[in-house]
Amino acid sequence: MPAVDVVDETFLAVPPPVVAAAFADPRSWRGFWPDLTLDVYLDRGDQGLRWTVRGALVGSMEVWLEPMLDGTLLHYFLRADLPDGLRPRDVRRELARRQLAAKTIALDLKFALEDGRRPGCPP
């Protein structure tokens, strides 16, 4: 089992292609995950991306975009290991940091992409 196993879900009141566009440009990845090097191993278009992860962590990551109601359910998965030699306390701290970062990315996208749109109103 990986040391860092993060699962997050956030509803965005915008269609999946809009959310997919936020992840489509590899230059944006450095802003989301500055200490990780990502290589796409599966581009699912409007359904999201899957990456291999290197750098501060080694493993895999996925953004899955599920159409839901009048928007998108953004699923985020990060399964990775840390460098050897870390104490359990350091592993717990890193897990909490990655969980907070995942939710921050999702809520920042929600704020920017929804641009004040309320659920039920047209995009």
PDB file of C-alpha atoms in Angstrom:
ATOM      1  CA  MET A   1       0.000   0.000   0.000  1.00  0.00           C
ATOM      2  CA  PRO A   2       1.386   3.439  -0.870  1.00  0.00           C
ATOM      3  CA  ALA A   3       2.393   5.775   1.940  1.00  0.00           C
ATOM      4  CA  VAL A   4       0.409   8.632   0.406  1.00  0.00           C
ATOM      5  CA  ASP A   5      -3.101   7.642  -0.686  1.00  0.00           C
ATOM      6  CA  VAL A   6      -5.276  10.689  -1.324  1.00  0.00           C
ATOM      7  CA  VAL A   7      -8.837  10.526  -2.626  1.00  0.00           C
ATOM      8  CA  ASP A   8     -10.903  13.679  -3.055  1.00  0.00           C
ATOM      9  CA  GLU A   9     -14.174  14.658  -4.753  1.00  0.00           C
ATOM     10  CA  THR A  10     -15.500  18.142  -5.465  1.00  0.00           C
ATOM     11  CA  PHE A  11     -18.557  19.214  -7.474  1.00  0.00           C
ATOM     12  CA  LEU A  12     -18.003  22.009  -9.993  1.00  0.00           C
ATOM     13  CA  ALA A  13     -21.036  23.634 -11.614  1.00  0.00           C
ATOM     14  CA  VAL A  14     -19.447  23.637 -15.080  1.00  0.00           C
ATOM     15  CA  PRO A  15     -19.414  20.985 -17.841  1.00  0.00           C
ATOM     16  CA  PRO A  16     -16.603  18.398 -17.955  1.00  0.00           C
ATOM     17  CA  PRO A  17     -14.904  19.922 -21.054  1.00  0.00           C
ATOM     18  CA  VAL A  18     -14.386  23.170 -19.129  1.00  0.00           C
ATOM     19  CA  VAL A  19     -12.742  21.345 -16.228  1.00  0.00           C
ATOM     20  CA  ALA A  20     -10.714  19.168 -18.624  1.00  0.00           C
ATOM     21  CA  ALA A  21      -9.313  22.299 -20.263  1.00  0.00           C
ATOM     22  CA  ALA A  22      -7.910  23.416 -16.895  1.00  0.00           C
ATOM     23  CA  PHE A  23      -5.775  20.260 -16.777  1.00  0.00           C
ATOM     24  CA  ALA A  24      -5.012  19.939 -20.501  1.00  0.00           C
ATOM     25  CA  ASP A  25      -1.977  22.227 -20.632  1.00  0.00           C
ATOM     26  CA  PRO A  26       1.116  20.598 -19.076  1.00  0.00           C
ATOM     27  CA  ARG A  27       2.345  24.063 -18.041  1.00  0.00           C
ATOM     28  CA  SER A  28      -0.554  24.272 -15.576  1.00  0.00           C
ATOM     29  CA  TRP A  29       0.607  21.104 -13.820  1.00  0.00           C
ATOM     30  CA  ARG A  30       3.671  22.868 -12.391  1.00  0.00           C
ATOM     31  CA  GLY A  31       1.317  25.345 -10.699  1.00  0.00           C
ATOM     32  CA  PHE A  32      -0.850  22.588  -9.239  1.00  0.00           C
ATOM     33  CA  TRP A  33       1.985  20.221  -8.253  1.00  0.00           C
ATOM     34  CA  PRO A  34       5.273  22.187  -8.220  1.00  0.00           C
ATOM     35  CA  ASP A  35       7.398  19.427  -6.695  1.00  0.00           C
ATOM     36  CA  LEU A  36       6.167  16.619  -8.955  1.00  0.00           C
ATOM     37  CA  THR A  37       7.161  15.566 -12.456  1.00  0.00           C
ATOM     38  CA  LEU A  38       4.183  14.153 -14.325  1.00  0.00           C
ATOM     39  CA  ASP A  39       4.044  11.963 -17.420  1.00  0.00           C
ATOM     40  CA  VAL A  40       0.652  11.223 -18.973  1.00  0.00           C
ATOM     41  CA  TYR A  41       0.027   7.536 -19.458  1.00  0.00           C
ATOM     42  CA  LEU A  42      -3.676   7.862 -20.270  1.00  0.00           C
ATOM     43  CA  ASP A  43      -5.404  10.928 -21.716  1.00  0.00           C
ATOM     44  CA  ARG A  44      -9.144  10.365 -21.408  1.00  0.00           C
ATOM     45  CA  GLY A  45     -10.112  13.713 -22.961  1.00  0.00           C
ATOM     46  CA  ASP A  46     -13.151  15.189 -21.221  1.00  0.00           C
ATOM     47  CA  GLN A  47     -13.014  12.337 -18.693  1.00  0.00           C
ATOM     48  CA  GLY A  48      -9.604  13.353 -17.324  1.00  0.00           C
ATOM     49  CA  LEU A  49      -5.974  12.281 -17.191  1.00  0.00           C
ATOM     50  CA  ARG A  50      -3.771   9.682 -15.560  1.00  0.00           C
ATOM     51  CA  TRP A  51      -0.108  10.342 -14.818  1.00  0.00           C
ATOM     52  CA  THR A  52       2.962   8.627 -13.493  1.00  0.00           C
ATOM     53  CA  VAL A  53       4.516  10.725 -10.731  1.00  0.00           C
ATOM     54  CA  ARG A  54       8.182  11.332  -9.959  1.00  0.00           C
ATOM     55  CA  GLY A  55      10.018  13.880  -7.858  1.00  0.00           C
ATOM     56  CA  ALA A  56       9.017  14.390  -4.229  1.00  0.00           C
ATOM     57  CA  LEU A  57       6.744  11.344  -4.598  1.00  0.00           C
ATOM     58  CA  VAL A  58       6.830   8.264  -6.818  1.00  0.00           C
ATOM     59  CA  GLY A  59       3.598   6.658  -7.959  1.00  0.00           C
ATOM     60  CA  SER A  60       0.483   7.539  -9.937  1.00  0.00           C
ATOM     61  CA  MET A  61      -2.144  10.244  -9.999  1.00  0.00           C
ATOM     62  CA  GLU A  62      -5.505  10.632 -11.705  1.00  0.00           C
ATOM     63  CA  VAL A  63      -8.064  13.333 -12.329  1.00  0.00           C
ATOM     64  CA  TRP A  64     -11.377  11.744 -13.329  1.00  0.00           C
ATOM     65  CA  LEU A  65     -14.147  14.062 -14.516  1.00  0.00           C
ATOM     66  CA  GLU A  66     -17.604  12.584 -14.096  1.00  0.00           C
ATOM     67  CA  PRO A  67     -20.639  14.355 -15.605  1.00  0.00           C
ATOM     68  CA  MET A  68     -23.127  14.941 -12.801  1.00  0.00           C
ATOM     69  CA  LEU A  69     -26.358  16.918 -12.766  1.00  0.00           C
ATOM     70  CA  ASP A  70     -25.539  20.292 -14.351  1.00  0.00           C
ATOM     71  CA  GLY A  71     -21.794  20.060 -13.790  1.00  0.00           C
ATOM     72  CA  THR A  72     -18.810  17.848 -13.079  1.00  0.00           C
ATOM     73  CA  LEU A  73     -17.743  15.726 -10.162  1.00  0.00           C
ATOM     74  CA  LEU A  74     -13.971  16.122 -10.007  1.00  0.00           C
ATOM     75  CA  HIS A  75     -12.393  12.953  -8.599  1.00  0.00           C
ATOM     76  CA  TYR A  76      -8.734  13.173  -7.591  1.00  0.00           C
ATOM     77  CA  PHE A  77      -6.532  10.199  -6.730  1.00  0.00           C
ATOM     78  CA  LEU A  78      -2.884  10.257  -5.682  1.00  0.00           C
ATOM     79  CA  ARG A  79      -1.166   7.009  -4.772  1.00  0.00           C
ATOM     80  CA  ALA A  80       2.542   7.363  -4.178  1.00  0.00           C
ATOM     81  CA  ASP A  81       5.482   6.593  -1.954  1.00  0.00           C
ATOM     82  CA  LEU A  82       7.891   8.955  -0.243  1.00  0.00           C
ATOM     83  CA  PRO A  83      11.678   8.763  -0.132  1.00  0.00           C
ATOM     84  CA  ASP A  84      13.031   6.097   2.226  1.00  0.00           C
ATOM     85  CA  GLY A  85      14.078   6.951   5.733  1.00  0.00           C
ATOM     86  CA  LEU A  86      11.152   9.117   6.770  1.00  0.00           C
ATOM     87  CA  ARG A  87       9.654   8.725  10.220  1.00  0.00           C
ATOM     88  CA  PRO A  88       5.951   7.801  10.545  1.00  0.00           C
ATOM     89  CA  ARG A  89       5.264  11.326  11.812  1.00  0.00           C
ATOM     90  CA  ASP A  90       6.755  12.758   8.585  1.00  0.00           C
ATOM     91  CA  VAL A  91       4.596  10.428   6.484  1.00  0.00           C
ATOM     92  CA  ARG A  92       1.429  11.533   8.304  1.00  0.00           C
ATOM     93  CA  ARG A  93       2.410  15.182   7.857  1.00  0.00           C
ATOM     94  CA  GLU A  94       2.997  14.676   4.120  1.00  0.00           C
ATOM     95  CA  LEU A  95      -0.332  12.880   3.721  1.00  0.00           C
ATOM     96  CA  ALA A  96      -2.177  15.746   5.419  1.00  0.00           C
ATOM     97  CA  ARG A  97      -0.316  18.283   3.267  1.00  0.00           C
ATOM     98  CA  ARG A  98      -1.283  16.444   0.059  1.00  0.00           C
ATOM     99  CA  GLN A  99      -4.924  16.139   1.163  1.00  0.00           C
ATOM    100  CA  LEU A 100      -5.108  19.870   1.822  1.00  0.00           C
ATOM    101  CA  ALA A 101      -3.391  20.627  -1.498  1.00  0.00           C
ATOM    102  CA  ALA A 102      -5.898  18.447  -3.403  1.00  0.00           C
ATOM    103  CA  LYS A 103      -8.864  20.284  -1.903  1.00  0.00           C
ATOM    104  CA  THR A 104      -7.205  23.664  -2.483  1.00  0.00           C
ATOM    105  CA  ILE A 105      -6.721  22.878  -6.192  1.00  0.00           C
ATOM    106  CA  ALA A 106     -10.340  21.764  -6.532  1.00  0.00           C
ATOM    107  CA  LEU A 107     -11.793  24.778  -4.709  1.00  0.00           C
ATOM    108  CA  ASP A 108      -9.560  27.227  -6.600  1.00  0.00           C
ATOM    109  CA  LEU A 109     -10.789  25.719  -9.881  1.00  0.00           C
ATOM    110  CA  LYS A 110     -14.379  25.835  -8.638  1.00  0.00           C
ATOM    111  CA  PHE A 111     -14.089  29.527  -7.823  1.00  0.00           C
ATOM    112  CA  ALA A 112     -12.372  30.405 -11.131  1.00  0.00           C
ATOM    113  CA  LEU A 113     -14.418  28.229 -13.499  1.00  0.00           C
ATOM    114  CA  GLU A 114     -17.858  28.774 -12.007  1.00  0.00           C
ATOM    115  CA  ASP A 115     -17.268  32.534 -11.960  1.00  0.00           C
ATOM    116  CA  GLY A 116     -20.213  33.079  -9.620  1.00  0.00           C
ATOM    117  CA  ARG A 117     -22.558  30.651 -11.399  1.00  0.00           C
ATOM    118  CA  ARG A 118     -25.126  29.068  -9.153  1.00  0.00           C
ATOM    119  CA  PRO A 119     -26.206  25.430  -9.661  1.00  0.00           C
ATOM    120  CA  GLY A 120     -29.284  25.228 -11.845  1.00  0.00           C
ATOM    121  CA  CYS A 121     -28.409  28.375 -13.787  1.00  0.00           C
ATOM    122  CA  PRO A 122     -27.029  28.009 -17.313  1.00  0.00           C
ATOM    123  CA  PRO A 123     -23.238  28.110 -17.644  1.00  0.00           C
TER     124      PRO A 123
END
